[in-house]
Coordinates of N, CA and C in Angstrom, one line a residue:
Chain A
X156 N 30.1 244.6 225.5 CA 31.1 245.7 225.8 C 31.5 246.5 224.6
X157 N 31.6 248.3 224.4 CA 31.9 248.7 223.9 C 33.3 248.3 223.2
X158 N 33.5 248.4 222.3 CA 35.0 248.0 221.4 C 35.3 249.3 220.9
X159 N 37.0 249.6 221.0 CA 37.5 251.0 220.1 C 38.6 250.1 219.9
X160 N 38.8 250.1 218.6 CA 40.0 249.4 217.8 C 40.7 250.6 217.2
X161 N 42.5 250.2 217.3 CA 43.1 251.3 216.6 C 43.8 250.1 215.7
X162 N 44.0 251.1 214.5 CA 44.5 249.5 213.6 C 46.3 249.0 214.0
X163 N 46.9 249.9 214.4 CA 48.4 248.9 214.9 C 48.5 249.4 215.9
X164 N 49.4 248.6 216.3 CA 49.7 248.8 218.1 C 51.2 249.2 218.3
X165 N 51.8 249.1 217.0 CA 53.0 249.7 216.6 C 53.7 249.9 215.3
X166 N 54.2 251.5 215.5 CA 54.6 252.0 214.2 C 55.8 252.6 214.0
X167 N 56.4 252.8 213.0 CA 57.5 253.6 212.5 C 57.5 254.1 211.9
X168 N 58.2 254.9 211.5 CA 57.5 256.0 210.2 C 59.6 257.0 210.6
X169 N 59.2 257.3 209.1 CA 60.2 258.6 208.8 C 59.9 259.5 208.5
X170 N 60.9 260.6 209.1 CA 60.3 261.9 209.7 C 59.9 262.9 208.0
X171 N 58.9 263.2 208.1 CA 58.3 263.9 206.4 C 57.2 263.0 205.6
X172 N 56.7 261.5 206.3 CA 56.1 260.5 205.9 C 54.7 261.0 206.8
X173 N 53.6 260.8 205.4 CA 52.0 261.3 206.0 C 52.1 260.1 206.5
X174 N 51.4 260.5 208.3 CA 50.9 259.1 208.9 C 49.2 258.9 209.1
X175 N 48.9 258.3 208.9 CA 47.5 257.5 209.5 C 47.1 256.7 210.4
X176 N 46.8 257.3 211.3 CA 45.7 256.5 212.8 C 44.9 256.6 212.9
X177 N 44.6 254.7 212.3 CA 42.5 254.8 212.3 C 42.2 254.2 213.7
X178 N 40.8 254.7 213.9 CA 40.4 254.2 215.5 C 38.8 254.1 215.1
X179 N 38.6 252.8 214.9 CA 37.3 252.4 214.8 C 36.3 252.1 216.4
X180 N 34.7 252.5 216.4 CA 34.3 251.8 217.3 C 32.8 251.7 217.3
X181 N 32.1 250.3 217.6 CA 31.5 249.6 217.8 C 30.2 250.0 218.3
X182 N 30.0 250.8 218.7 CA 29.1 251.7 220.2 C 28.0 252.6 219.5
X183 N 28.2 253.1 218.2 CA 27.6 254.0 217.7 C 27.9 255.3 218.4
X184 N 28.5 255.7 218.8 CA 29.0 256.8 220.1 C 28.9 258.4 219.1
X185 N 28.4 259.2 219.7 CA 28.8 260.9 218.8 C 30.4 261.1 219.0
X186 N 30.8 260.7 220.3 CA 31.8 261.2 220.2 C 33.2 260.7 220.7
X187 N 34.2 261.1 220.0 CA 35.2 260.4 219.7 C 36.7 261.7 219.8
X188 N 37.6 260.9 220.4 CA 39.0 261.4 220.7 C 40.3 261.2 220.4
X189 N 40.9 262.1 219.9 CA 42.8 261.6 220.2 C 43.3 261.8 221.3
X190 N 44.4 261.4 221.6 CA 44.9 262.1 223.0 C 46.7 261.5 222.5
X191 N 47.2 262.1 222.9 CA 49.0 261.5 223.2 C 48.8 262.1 224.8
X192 N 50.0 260.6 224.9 CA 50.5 260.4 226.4 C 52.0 260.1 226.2
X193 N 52.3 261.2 226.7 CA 54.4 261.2 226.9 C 54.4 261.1 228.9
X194 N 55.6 260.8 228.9 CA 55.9 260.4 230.2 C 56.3 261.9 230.9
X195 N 55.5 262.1 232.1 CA 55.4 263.4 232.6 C 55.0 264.2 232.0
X196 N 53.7 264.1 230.9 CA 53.1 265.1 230.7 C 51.5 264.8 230.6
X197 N 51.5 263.3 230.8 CA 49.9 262.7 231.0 C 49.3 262.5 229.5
X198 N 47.8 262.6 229.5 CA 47.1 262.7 228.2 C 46.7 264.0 227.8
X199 N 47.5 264.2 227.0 CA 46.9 265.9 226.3 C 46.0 265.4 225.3
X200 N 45.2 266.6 225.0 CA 44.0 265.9 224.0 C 44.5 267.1 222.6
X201 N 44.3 266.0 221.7 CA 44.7 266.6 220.1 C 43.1 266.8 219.6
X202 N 42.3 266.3 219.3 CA 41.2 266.3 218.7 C 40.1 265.6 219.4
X203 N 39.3 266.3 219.0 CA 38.0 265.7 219.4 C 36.7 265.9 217.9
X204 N 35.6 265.3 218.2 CA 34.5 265.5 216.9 C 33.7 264.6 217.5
X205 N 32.2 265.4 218.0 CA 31.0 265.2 218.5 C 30.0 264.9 217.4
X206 N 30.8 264.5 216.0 CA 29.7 263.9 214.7 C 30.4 264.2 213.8
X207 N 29.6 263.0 212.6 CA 30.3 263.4 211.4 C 30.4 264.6 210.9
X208 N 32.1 264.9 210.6 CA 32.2 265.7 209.3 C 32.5 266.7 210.7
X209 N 32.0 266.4 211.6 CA 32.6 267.7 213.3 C 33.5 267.7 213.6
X210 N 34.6 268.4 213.9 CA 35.9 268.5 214.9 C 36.2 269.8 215.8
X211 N 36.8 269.5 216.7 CA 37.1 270.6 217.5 C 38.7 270.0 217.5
X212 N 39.8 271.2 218.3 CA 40.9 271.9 218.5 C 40.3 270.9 219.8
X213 N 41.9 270.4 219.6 CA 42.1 269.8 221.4 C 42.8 271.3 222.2
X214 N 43.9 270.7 223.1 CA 44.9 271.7 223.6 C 46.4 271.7 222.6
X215 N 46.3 270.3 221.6 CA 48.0 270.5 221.1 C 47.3 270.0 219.7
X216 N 47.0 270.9 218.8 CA 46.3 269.9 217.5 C 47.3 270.5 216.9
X217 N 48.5 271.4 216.7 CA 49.5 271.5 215.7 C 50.0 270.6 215.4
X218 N 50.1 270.3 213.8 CA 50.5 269.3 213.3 C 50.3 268.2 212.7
X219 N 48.9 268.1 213.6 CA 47.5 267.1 213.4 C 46.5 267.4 212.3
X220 N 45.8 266.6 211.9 CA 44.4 267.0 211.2 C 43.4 265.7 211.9
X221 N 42.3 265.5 211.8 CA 41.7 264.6 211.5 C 40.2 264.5 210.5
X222 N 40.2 263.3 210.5 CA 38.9 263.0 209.6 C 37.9 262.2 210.4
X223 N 36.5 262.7 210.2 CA 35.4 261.8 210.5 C 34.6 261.8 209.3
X224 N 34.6 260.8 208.5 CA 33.8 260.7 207.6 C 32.2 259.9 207.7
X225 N 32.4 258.9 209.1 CA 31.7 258.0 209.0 C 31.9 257.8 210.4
X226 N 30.2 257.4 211.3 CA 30.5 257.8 212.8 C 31.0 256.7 213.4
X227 N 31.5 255.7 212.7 CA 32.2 254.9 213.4 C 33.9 255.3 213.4
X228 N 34.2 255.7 212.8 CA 35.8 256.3 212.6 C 36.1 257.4 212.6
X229 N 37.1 257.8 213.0 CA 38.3 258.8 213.9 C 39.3 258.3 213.4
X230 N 40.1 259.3 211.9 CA 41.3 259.1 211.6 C 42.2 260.6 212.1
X231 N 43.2 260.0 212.9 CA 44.2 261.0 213.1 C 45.3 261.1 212.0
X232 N 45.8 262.6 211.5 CA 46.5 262.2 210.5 C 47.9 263.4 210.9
X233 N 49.1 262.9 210.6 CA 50.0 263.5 211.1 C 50.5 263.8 208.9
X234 N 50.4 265.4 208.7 CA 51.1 265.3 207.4 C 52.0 265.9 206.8
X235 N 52.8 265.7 207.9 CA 54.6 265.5 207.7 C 55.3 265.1 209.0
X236 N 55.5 264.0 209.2 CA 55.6 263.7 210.8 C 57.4 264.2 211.4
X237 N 57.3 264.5 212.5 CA 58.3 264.9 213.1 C 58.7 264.0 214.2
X238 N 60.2 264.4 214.6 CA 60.5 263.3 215.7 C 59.9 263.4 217.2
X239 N 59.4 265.0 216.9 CA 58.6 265.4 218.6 C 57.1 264.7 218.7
X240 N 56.9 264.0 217.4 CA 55.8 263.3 217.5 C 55.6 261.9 217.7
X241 N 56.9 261.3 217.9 CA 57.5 260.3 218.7 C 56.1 259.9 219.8
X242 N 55.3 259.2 220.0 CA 54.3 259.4 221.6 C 53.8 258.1 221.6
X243 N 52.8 258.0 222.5 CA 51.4 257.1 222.7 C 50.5 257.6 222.3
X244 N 49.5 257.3 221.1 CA 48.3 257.6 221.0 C 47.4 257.1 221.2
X245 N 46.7 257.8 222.1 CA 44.9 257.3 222.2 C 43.9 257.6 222.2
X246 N 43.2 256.4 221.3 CA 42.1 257.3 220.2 C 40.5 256.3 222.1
X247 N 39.9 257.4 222.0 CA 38.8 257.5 223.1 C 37.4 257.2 222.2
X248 N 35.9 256.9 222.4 CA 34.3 257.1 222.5 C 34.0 257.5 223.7
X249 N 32.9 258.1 223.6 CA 32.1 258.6 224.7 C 30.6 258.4 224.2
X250 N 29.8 258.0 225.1 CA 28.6 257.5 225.0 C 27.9 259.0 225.1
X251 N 26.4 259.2 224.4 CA 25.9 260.6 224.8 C 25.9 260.5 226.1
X252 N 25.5 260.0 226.8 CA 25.3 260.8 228.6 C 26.8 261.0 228.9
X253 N 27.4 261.8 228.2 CA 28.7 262.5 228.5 C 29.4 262.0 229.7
X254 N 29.2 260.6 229.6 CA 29.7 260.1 231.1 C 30.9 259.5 230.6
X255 N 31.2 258.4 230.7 CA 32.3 257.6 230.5 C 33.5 257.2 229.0
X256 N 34.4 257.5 229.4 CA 35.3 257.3 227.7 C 35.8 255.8 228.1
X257 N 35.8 255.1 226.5 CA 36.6 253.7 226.3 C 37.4 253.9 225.0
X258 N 38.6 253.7 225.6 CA 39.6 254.2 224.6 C 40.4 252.4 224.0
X259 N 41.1 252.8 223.5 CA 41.3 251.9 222.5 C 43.2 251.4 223.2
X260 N 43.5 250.6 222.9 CA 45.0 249.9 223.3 C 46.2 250.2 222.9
X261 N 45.7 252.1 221.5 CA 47.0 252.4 221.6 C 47.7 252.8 220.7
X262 N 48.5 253.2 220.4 CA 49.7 252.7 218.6 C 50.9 254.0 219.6
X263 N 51.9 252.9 219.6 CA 52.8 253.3 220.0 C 53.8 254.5 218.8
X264 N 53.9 255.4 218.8 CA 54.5 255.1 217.1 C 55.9 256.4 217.4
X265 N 56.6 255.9 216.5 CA 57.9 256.3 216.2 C 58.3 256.8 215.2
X266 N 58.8 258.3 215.4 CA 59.4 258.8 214.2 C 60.5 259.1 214.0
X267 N 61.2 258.5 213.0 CA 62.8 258.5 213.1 C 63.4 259.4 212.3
Chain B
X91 N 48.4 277.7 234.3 CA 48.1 276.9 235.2 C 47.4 275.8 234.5
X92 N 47.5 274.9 234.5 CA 46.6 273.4 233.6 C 45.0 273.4 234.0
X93 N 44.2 273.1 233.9 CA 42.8 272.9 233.6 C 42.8 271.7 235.1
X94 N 43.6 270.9 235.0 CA 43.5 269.7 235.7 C 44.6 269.3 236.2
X95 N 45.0 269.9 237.8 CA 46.0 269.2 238.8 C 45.9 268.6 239.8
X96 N 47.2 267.6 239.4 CA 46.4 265.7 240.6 C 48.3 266.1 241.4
X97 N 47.8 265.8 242.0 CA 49.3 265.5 243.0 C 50.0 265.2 242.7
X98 N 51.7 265.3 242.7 CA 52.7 264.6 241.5 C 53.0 263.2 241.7
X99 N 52.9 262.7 243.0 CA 53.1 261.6 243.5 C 54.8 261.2 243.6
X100 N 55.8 260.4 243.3 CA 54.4 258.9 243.3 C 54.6 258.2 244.8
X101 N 53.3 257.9 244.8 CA 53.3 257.1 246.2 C 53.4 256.3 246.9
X102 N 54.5 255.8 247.4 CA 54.7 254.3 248.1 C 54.3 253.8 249.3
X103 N 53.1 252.9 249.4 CA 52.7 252.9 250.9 C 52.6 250.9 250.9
X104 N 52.5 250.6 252.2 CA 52.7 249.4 252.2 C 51.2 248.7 252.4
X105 N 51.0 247.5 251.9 CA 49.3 246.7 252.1 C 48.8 247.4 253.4
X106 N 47.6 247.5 253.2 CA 47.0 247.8 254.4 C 46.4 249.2 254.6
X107 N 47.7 250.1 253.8 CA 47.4 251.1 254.1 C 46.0 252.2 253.5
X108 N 46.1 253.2 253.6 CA 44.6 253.9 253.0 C 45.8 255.5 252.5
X109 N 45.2 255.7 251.3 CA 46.0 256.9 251.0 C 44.7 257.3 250.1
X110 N 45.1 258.6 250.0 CA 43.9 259.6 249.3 C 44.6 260.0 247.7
X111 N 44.3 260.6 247.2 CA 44.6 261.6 245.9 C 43.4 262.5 245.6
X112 N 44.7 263.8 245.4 CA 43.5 265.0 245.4 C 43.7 265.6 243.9
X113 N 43.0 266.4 243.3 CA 42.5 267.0 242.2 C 42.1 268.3 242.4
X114 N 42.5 269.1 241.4 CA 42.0 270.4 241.2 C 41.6 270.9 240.1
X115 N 40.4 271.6 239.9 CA 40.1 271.8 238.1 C 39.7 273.4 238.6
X116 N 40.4 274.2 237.2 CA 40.1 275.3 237.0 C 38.9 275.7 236.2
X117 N 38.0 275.2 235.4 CA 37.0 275.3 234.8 C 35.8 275.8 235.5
X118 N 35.1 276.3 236.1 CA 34.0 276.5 236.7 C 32.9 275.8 236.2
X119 N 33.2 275.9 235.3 CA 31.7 275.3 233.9 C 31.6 274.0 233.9
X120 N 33.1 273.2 234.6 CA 32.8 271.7 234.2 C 31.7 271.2 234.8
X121 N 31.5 270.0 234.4 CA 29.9 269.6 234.7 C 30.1 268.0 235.1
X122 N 31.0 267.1 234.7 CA 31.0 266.1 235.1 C 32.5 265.5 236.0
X123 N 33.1 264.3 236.4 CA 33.9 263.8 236.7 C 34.2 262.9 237.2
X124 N 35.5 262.0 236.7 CA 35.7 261.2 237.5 C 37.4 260.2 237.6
X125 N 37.3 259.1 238.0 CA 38.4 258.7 238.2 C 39.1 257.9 237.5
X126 N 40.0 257.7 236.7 CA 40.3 256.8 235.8 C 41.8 255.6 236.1
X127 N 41.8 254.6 236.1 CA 43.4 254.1 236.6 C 43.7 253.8 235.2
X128 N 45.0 253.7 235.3 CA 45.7 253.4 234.2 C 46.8 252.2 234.3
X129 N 46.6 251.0 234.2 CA 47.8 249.8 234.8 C 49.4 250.1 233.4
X130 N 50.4 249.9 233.7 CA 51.9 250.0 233.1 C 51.5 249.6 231.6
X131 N 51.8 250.3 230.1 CA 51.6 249.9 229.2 C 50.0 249.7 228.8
X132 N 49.3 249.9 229.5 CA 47.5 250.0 229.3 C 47.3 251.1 228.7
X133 N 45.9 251.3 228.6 CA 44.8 251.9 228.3 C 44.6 252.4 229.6
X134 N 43.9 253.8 229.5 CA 43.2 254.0 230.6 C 41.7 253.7 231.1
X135 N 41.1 252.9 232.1 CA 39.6 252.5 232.7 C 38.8 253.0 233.2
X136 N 37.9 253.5 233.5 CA 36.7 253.8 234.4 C 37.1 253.3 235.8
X137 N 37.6 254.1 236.8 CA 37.3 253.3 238.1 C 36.1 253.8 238.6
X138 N 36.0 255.5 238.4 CA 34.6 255.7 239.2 C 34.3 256.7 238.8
X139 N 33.3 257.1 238.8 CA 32.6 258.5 238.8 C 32.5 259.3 240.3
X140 N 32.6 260.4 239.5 CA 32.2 261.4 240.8 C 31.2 262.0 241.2
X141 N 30.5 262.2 242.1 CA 29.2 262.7 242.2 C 29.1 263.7 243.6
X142 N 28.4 264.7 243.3 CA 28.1 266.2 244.4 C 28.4 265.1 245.3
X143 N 27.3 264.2 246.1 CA 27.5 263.7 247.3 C 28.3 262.9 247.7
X144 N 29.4 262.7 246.9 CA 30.4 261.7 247.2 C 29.7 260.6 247.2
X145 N 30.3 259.3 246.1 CA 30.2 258.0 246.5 C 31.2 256.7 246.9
X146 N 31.0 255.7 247.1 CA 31.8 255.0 247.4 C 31.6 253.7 246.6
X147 N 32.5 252.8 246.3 CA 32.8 251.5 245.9 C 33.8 250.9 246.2
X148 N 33.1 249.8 247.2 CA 34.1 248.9 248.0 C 35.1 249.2 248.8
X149 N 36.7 249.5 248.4 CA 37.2 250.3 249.1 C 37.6 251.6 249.0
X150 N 36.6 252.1 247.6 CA 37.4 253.4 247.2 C 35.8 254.4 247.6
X151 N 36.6 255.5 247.6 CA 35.7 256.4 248.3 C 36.1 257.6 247.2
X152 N 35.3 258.2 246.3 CA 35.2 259.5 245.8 C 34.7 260.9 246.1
X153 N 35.0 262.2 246.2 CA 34.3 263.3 246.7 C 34.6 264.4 245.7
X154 N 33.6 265.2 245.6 CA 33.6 266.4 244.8 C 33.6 267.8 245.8
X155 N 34.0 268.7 245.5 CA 33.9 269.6 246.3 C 33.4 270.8 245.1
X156 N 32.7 271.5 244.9 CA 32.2 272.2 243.2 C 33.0 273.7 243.8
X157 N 32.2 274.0 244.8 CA 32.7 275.4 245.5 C 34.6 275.4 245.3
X158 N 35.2 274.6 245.8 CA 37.0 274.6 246.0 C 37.3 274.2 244.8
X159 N 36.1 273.6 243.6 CA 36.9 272.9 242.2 C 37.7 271.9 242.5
X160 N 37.3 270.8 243.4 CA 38.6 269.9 244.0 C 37.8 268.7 244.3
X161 N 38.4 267.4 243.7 CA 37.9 266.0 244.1 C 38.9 265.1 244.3
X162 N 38.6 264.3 245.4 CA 39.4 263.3 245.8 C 39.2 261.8 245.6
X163 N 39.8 261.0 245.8 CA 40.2 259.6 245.8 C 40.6 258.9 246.8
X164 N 39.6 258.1 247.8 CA 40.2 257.8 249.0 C 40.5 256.1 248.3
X165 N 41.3 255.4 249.1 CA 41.6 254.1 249.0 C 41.6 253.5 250.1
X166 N 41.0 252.9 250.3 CA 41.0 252.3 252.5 C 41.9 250.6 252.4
X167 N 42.4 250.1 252.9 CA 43.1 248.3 252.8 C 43.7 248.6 251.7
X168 N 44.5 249.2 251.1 CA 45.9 249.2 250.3 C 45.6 247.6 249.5
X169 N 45.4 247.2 248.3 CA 46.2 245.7 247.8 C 47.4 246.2 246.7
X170 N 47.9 245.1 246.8 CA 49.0 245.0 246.0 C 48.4 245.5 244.7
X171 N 47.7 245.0 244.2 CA 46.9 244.9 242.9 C 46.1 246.2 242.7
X172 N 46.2 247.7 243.9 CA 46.2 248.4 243.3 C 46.9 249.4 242.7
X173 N 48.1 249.3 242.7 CA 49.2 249.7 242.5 C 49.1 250.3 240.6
X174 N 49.2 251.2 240.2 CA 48.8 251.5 238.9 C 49.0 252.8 238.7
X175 N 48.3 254.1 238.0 CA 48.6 255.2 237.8 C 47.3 255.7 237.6
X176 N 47.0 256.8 239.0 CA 45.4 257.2 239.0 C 45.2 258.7 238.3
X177 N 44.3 258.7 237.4 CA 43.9 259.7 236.4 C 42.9 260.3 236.9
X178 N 42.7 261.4 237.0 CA 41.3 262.5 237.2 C 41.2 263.0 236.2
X179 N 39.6 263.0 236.2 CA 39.2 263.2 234.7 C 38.2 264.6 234.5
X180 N 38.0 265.7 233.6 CA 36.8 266.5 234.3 C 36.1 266.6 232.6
X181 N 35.1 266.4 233.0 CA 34.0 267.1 231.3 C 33.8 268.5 231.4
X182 N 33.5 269.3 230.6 CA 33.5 270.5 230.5 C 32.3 270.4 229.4
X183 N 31.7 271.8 229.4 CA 30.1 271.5 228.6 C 30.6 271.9 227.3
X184 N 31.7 271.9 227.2 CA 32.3 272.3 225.3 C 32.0 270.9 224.9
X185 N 32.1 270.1 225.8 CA 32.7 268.3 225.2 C 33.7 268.4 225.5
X186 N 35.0 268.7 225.9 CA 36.4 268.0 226.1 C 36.0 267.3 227.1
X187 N 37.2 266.4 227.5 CA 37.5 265.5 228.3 C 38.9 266.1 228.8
X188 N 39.4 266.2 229.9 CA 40.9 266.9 230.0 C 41.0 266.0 231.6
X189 N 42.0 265.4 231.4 CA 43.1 264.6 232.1 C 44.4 265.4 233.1
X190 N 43.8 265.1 234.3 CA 45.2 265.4 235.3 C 46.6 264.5 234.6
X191 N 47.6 265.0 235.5 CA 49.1 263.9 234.8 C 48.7 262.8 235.2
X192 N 47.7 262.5 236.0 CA 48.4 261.5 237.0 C 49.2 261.0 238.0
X193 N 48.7 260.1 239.3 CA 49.5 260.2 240.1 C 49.8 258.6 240.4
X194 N 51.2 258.1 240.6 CA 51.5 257.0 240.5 C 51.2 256.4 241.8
X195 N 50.5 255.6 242.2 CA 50.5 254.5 243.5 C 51.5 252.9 243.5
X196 N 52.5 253.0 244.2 CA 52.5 251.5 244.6 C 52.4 250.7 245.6
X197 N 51.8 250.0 245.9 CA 51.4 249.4 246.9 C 52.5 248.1 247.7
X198 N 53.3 248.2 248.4 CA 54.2 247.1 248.7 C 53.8 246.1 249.8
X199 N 54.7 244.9 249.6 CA 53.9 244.1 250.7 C 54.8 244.3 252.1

């Protein structure tokens, strides 16, 4: 079974503190996702990158950066966090036959 | 208007029952799709894919409509256990992946 690991499953952070969400996976996959999920607004997608060193503009990447250095990781990077960035993050793979995403279990995170 | 609208829900129906969820995608261009549940505090799953001729698994029934931009989710025998939060999903040939809100099902006995 495919594996997407995100390294905590819960965070805190103060508000002006660079954050880091790594999201490792297992699959060899091109391609790889962030997404936050707030309650009544579903999964918006922050980032995407179809290969190393690639990224595209989700629909909400203000505020965001990420890095792919290496095609097993997808670092989302928040660098100066705010309290509207308070969410659920989830980091996605996609196999090439552009079929199916296995996303990872999450990082709750909190900014105070 | 969003890329991807699922019905707001949420929907309470009792064991047994059969309820549908519908979808709407604005993209013309998308190219793939499908269904995803999401159980309380999870991750989101694979329930199904979508395909031009509609498929089925077990008791779920999927349909695409390409012409209206619209696919559904039939459920036939209601269980308890599927009670969760159903995600429509659409690919687009850029690569995104873009997510309905989702629509909440509970299933009571």
């Amino acid at each position: 079974d495919v594996k997407v690991t995100q390294s905590s499953r819960y965070l805190v952070k103060r508000t002006g503190e660079k954050v880091f969400l790594e999201c490792v996976q297992d699959m060899d996959h091109e391609n790889m996702f962030w997404y936050r999920q707030d309650p009544g607004l579903g999964l918006r997608l922050i980032y995407f990158s179809y290969d190393v060193k690639m990224k595209e503009k989700g629909d909400i990447p203000e505020g965001y950066s990420v890095s792919r250095e290496k095609k097993e990781r997808f670092s989302l990077i928040l660098e100066s966090a705010s309290t509207n960035q308070t969410s659920m993050y989830l980091c996605a793979s996609r196999s090439e036959d552009r079929e199916k995403l296995f996303f990872g279990s999450g990082t709750q995170l909190s900014v105070l | 208007r969003k890329e991807v609208e699922q019905d707001p829900g949420p929907f309470n129906v009792p064991e047994g029952a059969t309820v549908a969820f519908n979808c709407t995608y604005s993209n013309s261009a998308s190219q793939s799709f499908f269904w995803y549940r999401q159980d309380c505090r999870k991750e989101p799953k694979l329930l199904m894919s979508v395909y031009s001729s509609g498929n089925e698994d077990g008791r779920f029934t999927a349909q695409l409509n390409r012409a209206s931009q619209y696919i559904s989710l039939l459920i036939r025998d209601s269980k308890l256990s599927d009670s969760a939060t159903y995600l429509c999903v659409v690919n687009t040939n850029a690569g995104k992946s873009t997510f309905g809100d989702g629509t909440t099902l509970t299933v009571k006995p």
